[in-house]
Amino acid sequence: MIDRQWALDFAREWIDAWNAHDMERILTHYADDFEMASPLIVERLGVPAGRLRGRNAVRDYWLPCLSLHPPLRFELIDVFAGVDTITLYYRHVGRRRVAETLFFNSAGQVTQGVSQWSTSVESE
């Protein structure tokens, strides 16, 4: 079972890493064989399965996000703790709300992430 305080601390650090636009800091949260599933992988990369595997593949997918204009900025709304998962509910400011479920190994690293994006675009 994931401790609620640990989940909240992880979520805050994860959001801070993204908002700092620091790819290496972001990647410290993930295992080497991390797998990501997102509708944006289909949309942006044309990968029909919507999945990428390995930190290097995910890095190449995420890197352009760090130079978006306006700059990428997340706001944490809530965190849900599970047995070996947490779900981060956050706002991608000026874009959409996101629920991202992260699966953890025994070392506290993310092994799999599944994101769901709201269907409506928000304004600031």
mmCIF file with all atom_site columns, N, CA and C in Angstrom, residues 14-87:
data_model
loop_
_atom_site.group_PDB
_atom_site.id
_atom_site.type_symbol
_atom_site.label_atom_id
_atom_site.label_alt_id
_atom_site.label_comp_id
_atom_site.label_asym_id
_atom_site.label_entity_id
_atom_site.label_seq_id
_atom_site.pdbx_PDB_ins_code
_atom_site.Cartn_x
_atom_site.Cartn_y
_atom_site.Cartn_z
_atom_site.occupancy
_atom_site.B_iso_or_equiv
_atom_site.pdbx_formal_charge
_atom_site.auth_seq_id
_atom_site.auth_comp_id
_atom_site.auth_asym_id
_atom_site.auth_atom_id
_atom_site.pdbx_PDB_model_num
ATOM 1   N N  . TRP A 1 14 ? 7.098  15.645 -8.585  1.00 0.00 ? 14 TRP A N  1
ATOM 2   C CA . TRP A 1 14 ? 6.877  15.352 -10.009 1.00 0.00 ? 14 TRP A CA 1
ATOM 3   C C  . TRP A 1 14 ? 6.413  16.614 -10.740 1.00 0.00 ? 14 TRP A C  1
ATOM 4   N N  . ILE A 1 15 ? 5.420  17.308 -10.163 1.00 0.00 ? 15 ILE A N  1
ATOM 5   C CA . ILE A 1 15 ? 4.916  18.558 -10.743 1.00 0.00 ? 15 ILE A CA 1
ATOM 6   C C  . ILE A 1 15 ? 6.027  19.607 -10.797 1.00 0.00 ? 15 ILE A C  1
ATOM 7   N N  . ASP A 1 16 ? 6.781  19.745 -9.712  1.00 0.00 ? 16 ASP A N  1
ATOM 8   C CA . ASP A 1 16 ? 7.875  20.718 -9.667  1.00 0.00 ? 16 ASP A CA 1
ATOM 9   C C  . ASP A 1 16 ? 8.928  20.427 -10.732 1.00 0.00 ? 16 ASP A C  1
ATOM 10  N N  . ALA A 1 17 ? 9.249  19.150 -10.945 1.00 0.00 ? 17 ALA A N  1
ATOM 11  C CA . ALA A 1 17 ? 10.239 18.774 -11.958 1.00 0.00 ? 17 ALA A CA 1
ATOM 12  C C  . ALA A 1 17 ? 9.765  19.173 -13.353 1.00 0.00 ? 17 ALA A C  1
ATOM 13  N N  . TRP A 1 18 ? 8.484  18.882 -13.639 1.00 0.00 ? 18 TRP A N  1
ATOM 14  C CA . TRP A 1 18 ? 7.941  19.277 -14.946 1.00 0.00 ? 18 TRP A CA 1
ATOM 15  C C  . TRP A 1 18 ? 7.925  20.795 -15.091 1.00 0.00 ? 18 TRP A C  1
ATOM 16  N N  . ASN A 1 19 ? 7.499  21.504 -14.070 1.00 0.00 ? 19 ASN A N  1
ATOM 17  C CA . ASN A 1 19 ? 7.425  22.962 -14.152 1.00 0.00 ? 19 ASN A CA 1
ATOM 18  C C  . ASN A 1 19 ? 8.802  23.608 -14.229 1.00 0.00 ? 19 ASN A C  1
ATOM 19  N N  . ALA A 1 20 ? 9.838  22.907 -13.781 1.00 0.00 ? 20 ALA A N  1
ATOM 20  C CA . ALA A 1 20 ? 11.215 23.391 -13.904 1.00 0.00 ? 20 ALA A CA 1
ATOM 21  C C  . ALA A 1 20 ? 11.777 23.124 -15.299 1.00 0.00 ? 20 ALA A C  1
ATOM 22  N N  . HIS A 1 21 ? 11.048 22.337 -16.104 1.00 0.00 ? 21 HIS A N  1
ATOM 23  C CA . HIS A 1 21 ? 11.475 21.975 -17.463 1.00 0.00 ? 21 HIS A CA 1
ATOM 24  C C  . HIS A 1 21 ? 12.829 21.287 -17.464 1.00 0.00 ? 21 HIS A C  1
ATOM 25  N N  . ASP A 1 22 ? 13.052 20.437 -16.473 1.00 0.00 ? 22 ASP A N  1
ATOM 26  C CA . ASP A 1 22 ? 14.328 19.735 -16.281 1.00 0.00 ? 22 ASP A CA 1
ATOM 27  C C  . ASP A 1 22 ? 14.141 18.253 -16.606 1.00 0.00 ? 22 ASP A C  1
ATOM 28  N N  . MET A 1 23 ? 14.477 17.869 -17.842 1.00 0.00 ? 23 MET A N  1
ATOM 29  C CA . MET A 1 23 ? 14.233 16.495 -18.287 1.00 0.00 ? 23 MET A CA 1
ATOM 30  C C  . MET A 1 23 ? 14.944 15.461 -17.422 1.00 0.00 ? 23 MET A C  1
ATOM 31  N N  . GLU A 1 24 ? 16.170 15.707 -17.042 1.00 0.00 ? 24 GLU A N  1
ATOM 32  C CA . GLU A 1 24 ? 16.887 14.715 -16.227 1.00 0.00 ? 24 GLU A CA 1
ATOM 33  C C  . GLU A 1 24 ? 16.229 14.539 -14.861 1.00 0.00 ? 24 GLU A C  1
ATOM 34  N N  . ARG A 1 25 ? 15.779 15.626 -14.286 1.00 0.00 ? 25 ARG A N  1
ATOM 35  C CA . ARG A 1 25 ? 15.054 15.549 -13.002 1.00 0.00 ? 25 ARG A CA 1
ATOM 36  C C  . ARG A 1 25 ? 13.741 14.797 -13.176 1.00 0.00 ? 25 ARG A C  1
ATOM 37  N N  . ILE A 1 26 ? 13.027 15.057 -14.256 1.00 0.00 ? 26 ILE A N  1
ATOM 38  C CA . ILE A 1 26 ? 11.784 14.339 -14.540 1.00 0.00 ? 26 ILE A CA 1
ATOM 39  C C  . ILE A 1 26 ? 12.058 12.843 -14.631 1.00 0.00 ? 26 ILE A C  1
ATOM 40  N N  . LEU A 1 27 ? 13.084 12.474 -15.383 1.00 0.00 ? 27 LEU A N  1
ATOM 41  C CA . LEU A 1 27 ? 13.366 11.060 -15.638 1.00 0.00 ? 27 LEU A CA 1
ATOM 42  C C  . LEU A 1 27 ? 13.833 10.297 -14.398 1.00 0.00 ? 27 LEU A C  1
ATOM 43  N N  . THR A 1 28 ? 14.290 10.993 -13.355 1.00 0.00 ? 28 THR A N  1
ATOM 44  C CA . THR A 1 28 ? 14.707 10.286 -12.135 1.00 0.00 ? 28 THR A CA 1
ATOM 45  C C  . THR A 1 28 ? 13.551 9.544  -11.484 1.00 0.00 ? 28 THR A C  1
ATOM 46  N N  . HIS A 1 29 ? 12.332 9.901  -11.822 1.00 0.00 ? 29 HIS A N  1
ATOM 47  C CA . HIS A 1 29 ? 11.158 9.253  -11.238 1.00 0.00 ? 29 HIS A CA 1
ATOM 48  C C  . HIS A 1 29 ? 10.847 7.898  -11.883 1.00 0.00 ? 29 HIS A C  1
ATOM 49  N N  . TYR A 1 30 ? 11.499 7.595  -12.994 1.00 0.00 ? 30 TYR A N  1
ATOM 50  C CA . TYR A 1 30 ? 11.111 6.461  -13.823 1.00 0.00 ? 30 TYR A CA 1
ATOM 51  C C  . TYR A 1 30 ? 12.188 5.375  -13.903 1.00 0.00 ? 30 TYR A C  1
ATOM 52  N N  . ALA A 1 31 ? 11.736 4.115  -13.956 1.00 0.00 ? 31 ALA A N  1
ATOM 53  C CA . ALA A 1 31 ? 12.624 2.971  -14.170 1.00 0.00 ? 31 ALA A CA 1
ATOM 54  C C  . ALA A 1 31 ? 13.094 2.985  -15.629 1.00 0.00 ? 31 ALA A C  1
ATOM 55  N N  . ASP A 1 32 ? 14.222 2.331  -15.897 1.00 0.00 ? 32 ASP A N  1
ATOM 56  C CA . ASP A 1 32 ? 14.782 2.294  -17.252 1.00 0.00 ? 32 ASP A CA 1
ATOM 57  C C  . ASP A 1 32 ? 13.808 1.717  -18.274 1.00 0.00 ? 32 ASP A C  1
ATOM 58  N N  . ASP A 1 33 ? 13.035 0.706  -17.875 1.00 0.00 ? 33 ASP A N  1
ATOM 59  C CA . ASP A 1 33 ? 12.125 0.040  -18.815 1.00 0.00 ? 33 ASP A CA 1
ATOM 60  C C  . ASP A 1 33 ? 10.693 0.584  -18.714 1.00 0.00 ? 33 ASP A C  1
ATOM 61  N N  . PHE A 1 34 ? 10.570 1.795  -18.233 1.00 0.00 ? 34 PHE A N  1
ATOM 62  C CA . PHE A 1 34 ? 9.289  2.467  -18.089 1.00 0.00 ? 34 PHE A CA 1
ATOM 63  C C  . PHE A 1 34 ? 8.479  2.400  -19.384 1.00 0.00 ? 34 PHE A C  1
ATOM 64  N N  . GLU A 1 35 ? 7.158  2.201  -19.236 1.00 0.00 ? 35 GLU A N  1
ATOM 65  C CA . GLU A 1 35 ? 6.247  2.195  -20.375 1.00 0.00 ? 35 GLU A CA 1
ATOM 66  C C  . GLU A 1 35 ? 5.181  3.259  -20.169 1.00 0.00 ? 35 GLU A C  1
ATOM 67  N N  . MET A 1 36 ? 4.953  4.040  -21.225 1.00 0.00 ? 36 MET A N  1
ATOM 68  C CA . MET A 1 36 ? 3.982  5.128  -21.178 1.00 0.00 ? 36 MET A CA 1
ATOM 69  C C  . MET A 1 36 ? 2.883  4.874  -22.191 1.00 0.00 ? 36 MET A C  1
ATOM 70  N N  . ALA A 1 37 ? 1.628  5.064  -21.772 1.00 0.00 ? 37 ALA A N  1
ATOM 71  C CA . ALA A 1 37 ? 0.482  4.984  -22.678 1.00 0.00 ? 37 ALA A CA 1
ATOM 72  C C  . ALA A 1 37 ? -0.278 6.296  -22.599 1.00 0.00 ? 37 ALA A C  1
ATOM 73  N N  . SER A 1 38 ? -0.530 6.886  -23.764 1.00 0.00 ? 38 SER A N  1
ATOM 74  C CA . SER A 1 38 ? -1.217 8.170  -23.800 1.00 0.00 ? 38 SER A CA 1
ATOM 75  C C  . SER A 1 38 ? -1.878 8.366  -25.162 1.00 0.00 ? 38 SER A C  1
ATOM 76  N N  . PRO A 1 39 ? -3.061 8.967  -25.163 1.00 0.00 ? 39 PRO A N  1
ATOM 77  C CA . PRO A 1 39 ? -3.669 9.296  -26.455 1.00 0.00 ? 39 PRO A CA 1
ATOM 78  C C  . PRO A 1 39 ? -2.824 10.296 -27.250 1.00 0.00 ? 39 PRO A C  1
ATOM 79  N N  . LEU A 1 40 ? -1.986 11.069 -26.555 1.00 0.00 ? 40 LEU A N  1
ATOM 80  C CA . LEU A 1 40 ? -1.128 12.021 -27.266 1.00 0.00 ? 40 LEU A CA 1
ATOM 81  C C  . LEU A 1 40 ? -0.023 11.327 -28.037 1.00 0.00 ? 40 LEU A C  1
ATOM 82  N N  . ILE A 1 41 ? 0.357  10.112 -27.630 1.00 0.00 ? 41 ILE A N  1
ATOM 83  C CA . ILE A 1 41 ? 1.346  9.340  -28.391 1.00 0.00 ? 41 ILE A CA 1
ATOM 84  C C  . ILE A 1 41 ? 0.759  8.978  -29.756 1.00 0.00 ? 41 ILE A C  1
ATOM 85  N N  . VAL A 1 42 ? -0.506 8.642  -29.766 1.00 0.00 ? 42 VAL A N  1
ATOM 86  C CA . VAL A 1 42 ? -1.197 8.357  -31.034 1.00 0.00 ? 42 VAL A CA 1
ATOM 87  C C  . VAL A 1 42 ? -1.292 9.641  -31.852 1.00 0.00 ? 42 VAL A C  1
ATOM 88  N N  . GLU A 1 43 ? -1.770 10.704 -31.204 1.00 0.00 ? 43 GLU A N  1
ATOM 89  C CA . GLU A 1 43 ? -2.012 11.978 -31.876 1.00 0.00 ? 43 GLU A CA 1
ATOM 90  C C  . GLU A 1 43 ? -0.738 12.613 -32.417 1.00 0.00 ? 43 GLU A C  1
ATOM 91  N N  . ARG A 1 44 ? 0.300  12.687 -31.611 1.00 0.00 ? 44 ARG A N  1
ATOM 92  C CA . ARG A 1 44 ? 1.521  13.404 -31.997 1.00 0.00 ? 44 ARG A CA 1
ATOM 93  C C  . ARG A 1 44 ? 2.508  12.561 -32.788 1.00 0.00 ? 44 ARG A C  1
ATOM 94  N N  . LEU A 1 45 ? 2.595  11.264 -32.449 1.00 0.00 ? 45 LEU A N  1
ATOM 95  C CA . LEU A 1 45 ? 3.599  10.418 -33.091 1.00 0.00 ? 45 LEU A CA 1
ATOM 96  C C  . LEU A 1 45 ? 3.017  9.442  -34.101 1.00 0.00 ? 45 LEU A C  1
ATOM 97  N N  . GLY A 1 46 ? 1.708  9.284  -34.096 1.00 0.00 ? 46 GLY A N  1
ATOM 98  C CA . GLY A 1 46 ? 1.084  8.339  -35.018 1.00 0.00 ? 46 GLY A CA 1
ATOM 99  C C  . GLY A 1 46 ? 1.352  6.888  -34.669 1.00 0.00 ? 46 GLY A C  1
ATOM 100 N N  . VAL A 1 47 ? 1.644  6.610  -33.395 1.00 0.00 ? 47 VAL A N  1
ATOM 101 C CA . VAL A 1 47 ? 1.862  5.238  -32.938 1.00 0.00 ? 47 VAL A CA 1
ATOM 102 C C  . VAL A 1 47 ? 0.493  4.665  -32.577 1.00 0.00 ? 47 VAL A C  1
ATOM 103 N N  . PRO A 1 48 ? -0.047 3.753  -33.398 1.00 0.00 ? 48 PRO A N  1
ATOM 104 C CA . PRO A 1 48 ? -1.423 3.286  -33.193 1.00 0.00 ? 48 PRO A CA 1
ATOM 105 C C  . PRO A 1 48 ? -1.707 2.703  -31.810 1.00 0.00 ? 48 PRO A C  1
ATOM 106 N N  . ALA A 1 49 ? -0.748 2.000  -31.224 1.00 0.00 ? 49 ALA A N  1
ATOM 107 C CA . ALA A 1 49 ? -0.958 1.399  -29.902 1.00 0.00 ? 49 ALA A CA 1
ATOM 108 C C  . ALA A 1 49 ? -0.934 2.443  -28.794 1.00 0.00 ? 49 ALA A C  1
ATOM 109 N N  . GLY A 1 50 ? -0.392 3.625  -29.068 1.00 0.00 ? 50 GLY A N  1
ATOM 110 C CA . GLY A 1 50 ? -0.341 4.691  -28.072 1.00 0.00 ? 50 GLY A CA 1
ATOM 111 C C  . GLY A 1 50 ? 0.607  4.416  -26.925 1.00 0.00 ? 50 GLY A C  1
ATOM 112 N N  . ARG A 1 51 ? 1.609  3.557  -27.139 1.00 0.00 ? 51 ARG A N  1
ATOM 113 C CA . ARG A 1 51 ? 2.543  3.172  -26.079 1.00 0.00 ? 51 ARG A CA 1
ATOM 114 C C  . ARG A 1 51 ? 3.992  3.347  -26.524 1.00 0.00 ? 51 ARG A C  1
ATOM 115 N N  . LEU A 1 52 ? 4.814  3.804  -25.570 1.00 0.00 ? 52 LEU A N  1
ATOM 116 C CA . LEU A 1 52 ? 6.262  3.865  -25.755 1.00 0.00 ? 52 LEU A CA 1
ATOM 117 C C  . LEU A 1 52 ? 6.910  3.112  -24.610 1.00 0.00 ? 52 LEU A C  1
ATOM 118 N N  . ARG A 1 53 ? 8.040  2.465  -24.890 1.00 0.00 ? 53 ARG A N  1
ATOM 119 C CA . ARG A 1 53 ? 8.724  1.697  -23.858 1.00 0.00 ? 53 ARG A CA 1
ATOM 120 C C  . ARG A 1 53 ? 10.191 2.127  -23.767 1.00 0.00 ? 53 ARG A C  1
ATOM 121 N N  . GLY A 1 54 ? 10.646 2.354  -22.535 1.00 0.00 ? 54 GLY A N  1
ATOM 122 C CA . GLY A 1 54 ? 12.027 2.734  -22.279 1.00 0.00 ? 54 GLY A CA 1
ATOM 123 C C  . GLY A 1 54 ? 12.164 4.232  -22.065 1.00 0.00 ? 54 GLY A C  1
ATOM 124 N N  . ARG A 1 55 ? 13.036 4.577  -21.123 1.00 0.00 ? 55 ARG A N  1
ATOM 125 C CA . ARG A 1 55 ? 13.205 5.996  -20.793 1.00 0.00 ? 55 ARG A CA 1
ATOM 126 C C  . ARG A 1 55 ? 13.675 6.823  -21.983 1.00 0.00 ? 55 ARG A C  1
ATOM 127 N N  . ASN A 1 56 ? 14.531 6.238  -22.843 1.00 0.00 ? 56 ASN A N  1
ATOM 128 C CA . ASN A 1 56 ? 15.026 7.007  -23.990 1.00 0.00 ? 56 ASN A CA 1
ATOM 129 C C  . ASN A 1 56 ? 13.914 7.337  -24.975 1.00 0.00 ? 56 ASN A C  1
ATOM 130 N N  . ALA A 1 57 ? 13.036 6.372  -25.247 1.00 0.00 ? 57 ALA A N  1
ATOM 131 C CA . ALA A 1 57 ? 11.910 6.619  -26.159 1.00 0.00 ? 57 ALA A CA 1
ATOM 132 C C  . ALA A 1 57 ? 10.966 7.664  -25.576 1.00 0.00 ? 57 ALA A C  1
ATOM 133 N N  . VAL A 1 58 ? 10.710 7.561  -24.292 1.00 0.00 ? 58 VAL A N  1
ATOM 134 C CA . VAL A 1 58 ? 9.816  8.517  -23.639 1.00 0.00 ? 58 VAL A CA 1
ATOM 135 C C  . VAL A 1 58 ? 10.479 9.897  -23.575 1.00 0.00 ? 58 VAL A C  1
ATOM 136 N N  . ARG A 1 59 ? 11.781 9.930  -23.331 1.00 0.00 ? 59 ARG A N  1
ATOM 137 C CA . ARG A 1 59 ? 12.509 11.207 -23.316 1.00 0.00 ? 59 ARG A CA 1
ATOM 138 C C  . ARG A 1 59 ? 12.341 11.926 -24.658 1.00 0.00 ? 59 ARG A C  1
ATOM 139 N N  . ASP A 1 60 ? 12.534 11.201 -25.754 1.00 0.00 ? 60 ASP A N  1
ATOM 140 C CA . ASP A 1 60 ? 12.416 11.802 -27.085 1.00 0.00 ? 60 ASP A CA 1
ATOM 141 C C  . ASP A 1 60 ? 10.999 12.336 -27.332 1.00 0.00 ? 60 ASP A C  1
ATOM 142 N N  . TYR A 1 61 ? 10.000 11.670 -26.768 1.00 0.00 ? 61 TYR A N  1
ATOM 143 C CA . TYR A 1 61 ? 8.611  12.096 -26.892 1.00 0.00 ? 61 TYR A CA 1
ATOM 144 C C  . TYR A 1 61 ? 8.337  13.337 -26.036 1.00 0.00 ? 61 TYR A C  1
ATOM 145 N N  . TRP A 1 62 ? 8.894  13.356 -24.821 1.00 0.00 ? 62 TRP A N  1
ATOM 146 C CA . TRP A 1 62 ? 8.629  14.459 -23.893 1.00 0.00 ? 62 TRP A CA 1
ATOM 147 C C  . TRP A 1 62 ? 9.453  15.714 -24.166 1.00 0.00 ? 62 TRP A C  1
ATOM 148 N N  . LEU A 1 63 ? 10.656 15.559 -24.693 1.00 0.00 ? 63 LEU A N  1
ATOM 149 C CA . LEU A 1 63 ? 11.573 16.695 -24.829 1.00 0.00 ? 63 LEU A CA 1
ATOM 150 C C  . LEU A 1 63 ? 10.957 17.907 -25.533 1.00 0.00 ? 63 LEU A C  1
ATOM 151 N N  . PRO A 1 64 ? 10.247 17.755 -26.652 1.00 0.00 ? 64 PRO A N  1
ATOM 152 C CA . PRO A 1 64 ? 9.645  18.936 -27.284 1.00 0.00 ? 64 PRO A CA 1
ATOM 153 C C  . PRO A 1 64 ? 8.625  19.653 -26.395 1.00 0.00 ? 64 PRO A C  1
ATOM 154 N N  . CYS A 1 65 ? 8.036  18.934 -25.447 1.00 0.00 ? 65 CYS A N  1
ATOM 155 C CA . CYS A 1 65 ? 7.056  19.555 -24.539 1.00 0.00 ? 65 CYS A CA 1
ATOM 156 C C  . CYS A 1 65 ? 7.697  20.632 -23.675 1.00 0.00 ? 65 CYS A C  1
ATOM 157 N N  . LEU A 1 66 ? 8.994  20.510 -23.432 1.00 0.00 ? 66 LEU A N  1
ATOM 158 C CA . LEU A 1 66 ? 9.668  21.458 -22.550 1.00 0.00 ? 66 LEU A CA 1
ATOM 159 C C  . LEU A 1 66 ? 9.940  22.797 -23.217 1.00 0.00 ? 66 LEU A C  1
ATOM 160 N N  . SER A 1 67 ? 9.722  22.878 -24.538 1.00 0.00 ? 67 SER A N  1
ATOM 161 C CA . SER A 1 67 ? 9.943  24.148 -25.229 1.00 0.00 ? 67 SER A CA 1
ATOM 162 C C  . SER A 1 67 ? 8.655  24.720 -25.829 1.00 0.00 ? 67 SER A C  1
ATOM 163 N N  . LEU A 1 68 ? 7.511  24.290 -25.302 1.00 0.00 ? 68 LEU A N  1
ATOM 164 C CA . LEU A 1 68 ? 6.226  24.805 -25.774 1.00 0.00 ? 68 LEU A CA 1
ATOM 165 C C  . LEU A 1 68 ? 6.073  26.284 -25.453 1.00 0.00 ? 68 LEU A C  1
ATOM 166 N N  . HIS A 1 69 ? 5.301  26.971 -26.274 1.00 0.00 ? 69 HIS A N  1
ATOM 167 C CA . HIS A 1 69 ? 4.960  28.376 -26.020 1.00 0.00 ? 69 HIS A CA 1
ATOM 168 C C  . HIS A 1 69 ? 3.451  28.501 -26.084 1.00 0.00 ? 69 HIS A C  1
ATOM 169 N N  . PRO A 1 70 ? 2.771  28.944 -25.043 1.00 0.00 ? 70 PRO A N  1
ATOM 170 C CA . PRO A 1 70 ? 3.378  29.329 -23.767 1.00 0.00 ? 70 PRO A CA 1
ATOM 171 C C  . PRO A 1 70 ? 4.016  28.114 -23.093 1.00 0.00 ? 70 PRO A C  1
ATOM 172 N N  . PRO A 1 71 ? 4.931  28.379 -22.161 1.00 0.00 ? 71 PRO A N  1
ATOM 173 C CA . PRO A 1 71 ? 5.644  27.282 -21.505 1.00 0.00 ? 71 PRO A CA 1
ATOM 174 C C  . PRO A 1 71 ? 4.711  26.308 -20.782 1.00 0.00 ? 71 PRO A C  1
ATOM 175 N N  . LEU A 1 72 ? 5.070  25.071 -20.814 1.00 0.00 ? 72 LEU A N  1
ATOM 176 C CA . LEU A 1 72 ? 4.332  24.027 -20.114 1.00 0.00 ? 72 LEU A CA 1
ATOM 177 C C  . LEU A 1 72 ? 4.290  24.346 -18.624 1.00 0.00 ? 72 LEU A C  1
ATOM 178 N N  . ARG A 1 73 ? 3.113  24.220 -18.038 1.00 0.00 ? 73 ARG A N  1
ATOM 179 C CA . ARG A 1 73 ? 2.972  24.418 -16.593 1.00 0.00 ? 73 ARG A CA 1
ATOM 180 C C  . ARG A 1 73 ? 1.818  23.567 -16.101 1.00 0.00 ? 73 ARG A C  1
ATOM 181 N N  . PHE A 1 74 ? 2.095  22.790 -15.058 1.00 0.00 ? 74 PHE A N  1
ATOM 182 C CA . PHE A 1 74 ? 1.086  21.922 -14.454 1.00 0.00 ? 74 PHE A CA 1
ATOM 183 C C  . PHE A 1 74 ? 0.697  22.474 -13.088 1.00 0.00 ? 74 PHE A C  1
ATOM 184 N N  . GLU A 1 75 ? -0.586 22.276 -12.735 1.00 0.00 ? 75 GLU A N  1
ATOM 185 C CA . GLU A 1 75 ? -1.070 22.588 -11.389 1.00 0.00 ? 75 GLU A CA 1
ATOM 186 C C  . GLU A 1 75 ? -1.705 21.319 -10.831 1.00 0.00 ? 75 GLU A C  1
ATOM 187 N N  . LEU A 1 76 ? -1.226 20.885 -9.690  1.00 0.00 ? 76 LEU A N  1
ATOM 188 C CA . LEU A 1 76 ? -1.751 19.692 -9.044  1.00 0.00 ? 76 LEU A CA 1
ATOM 189 C C  . LEU A 1 76 ? -3.127 19.996 -8.457  1.00 0.00 ? 76 LEU A C  1
ATOM 190 N N  . ILE A 1 77 ? -4.100 19.152 -8.780  1.00 0.00 ? 77 ILE A N  1
ATOM 191 C CA . ILE A 1 77 ? -5.444 19.286 -8.228  1.00 0.00 ? 77 ILE A CA 1
ATOM 192 C C  . ILE A 1 77 ? -5.639 18.306 -7.085  1.00 0.00 ? 77 ILE A C  1
ATOM 193 N N  . ASP A 1 78 ? -5.241 17.040 -7.299  1.00 0.00 ? 78 ASP A N  1
ATOM 194 C CA . ASP A 1 78 ? -5.424 16.014 -6.268  1.00 0.00 ? 78 ASP A CA 1
ATOM 195 C C  . ASP A 1 78 ? -4.539 14.824 -6.572  1.00 0.00 ? 78 ASP A C  1
ATOM 196 N N  . VAL A 1 79 ? -4.363 13.988 -5.571  1.00 0.00 ? 79 VAL A N  1
ATOM 197 C CA . VAL A 1 79 ? -3.583 12.753 -5.689  1.00 0.00 ? 79 VAL A CA 1
ATOM 198 C C  . VAL A 1 79 ? -4.395 11.628 -5.072  1.00 0.00 ? 79 VAL A C  1
ATOM 199 N N  . PHE A 1 80 ? -4.451 10.506 -5.759  1.00 0.00 ? 80 PHE A N  1
ATOM 200 C CA . PHE A 1 80 ? -5.164 9.328  -5.272  1.00 0.00 ? 80 PHE A CA 1
ATOM 201 C C  . PHE A 1 80 ? -4.137 8.219  -5.073  1.00 0.00 ? 80 PHE A C  1
ATOM 202 N N  . ALA A 1 81 ? -4.107 7.627  -3.881  1.00 0.00 ? 81 ALA A N  1
ATOM 203 C CA . ALA A 1 81 ? -3.142 6.578  -3.566  1.00 0.00 ? 81 ALA A CA 1
ATOM 204 C C  . ALA A 1 81 ? -3.803 5.215  -3.653  1.00 0.00 ? 81 ALA A C  1
ATOM 205 N N  . GLY A 1 82 ? -3.068 4.241  -4.213  1.00 0.00 ? 82 GLY A N  1
ATOM 206 C CA . GLY A 1 82 ? -3.554 2.869  -4.330  1.00 0.00 ? 82 GLY A CA 1
ATOM 207 C C  . GLY A 1 82 ? -2.585 1.895  -3.700  1.00 0.00 ? 82 GLY A C  1
ATOM 208 N N  . VAL A 1 83 ? -2.652 0.658  -4.125  1.00 0.00 ? 83 VAL A N  1
ATOM 209 C CA . VAL A 1 83 ? -1.778 -0.377 -3.570  1.00 0.00 ? 83 VAL A CA 1
ATOM 210 C C  . VAL A 1 83 ? -0.348 -0.165 -4.057  1.00 0.00 ? 83 VAL A C  1
ATOM 211 N N  . ASP A 1 84 ? -0.139 -0.168 -5.381  1.00 0.00 ? 84 ASP A N  1
ATOM 212 C CA . ASP A 1 84 ? 1.181  0.111  -5.943  1.00 0.00 ? 84 ASP A CA 1
ATOM 213 C C  . ASP A 1 84 ? 1.085  1.186  -7.021  1.00 0.00 ? 84 ASP A C  1
ATOM 214 N N  . THR A 1 85 ? 0.060  2.019  -6.906  1.00 0.00 ? 85 THR A N  1
ATOM 215 C CA . THR A 1 85 ? -0.187 3.080  -7.878  1.00 0.00 ? 85 THR A CA 1
ATOM 216 C C  . THR A 1 85 ? -0.578 4.372  -7.178  1.00 0.00 ? 85 THR A C  1
ATOM 217 N N  . ILE A 1 86 ? -0.369 5.456  -7.915  1.00 0.00 ? 86 ILE A N  1
ATOM 218 C CA . ILE A 1 86 ? -1.001 6.719  -7.554  1.00 0.00 ? 86 ILE A CA 1
ATOM 219 C C  . ILE A 1 86 ? -1.594 7.298  -8.837  1.00 0.00 ? 86 ILE A C  1
ATOM 220 N N  . THR A 1 87 ? -2.639 8.065  -8.684  1.00 0.00 ? 87 THR A N  1
ATOM 221 C CA . THR A 1 87 ? -3.191 8.807  -9.811  1.00 0.00 ? 87 THR A CA 1
ATOM 222 C C  . THR A 1 87 ? -3.054 10.278 -9.499  1.00 0.00 ? 87 THR A C  1
#
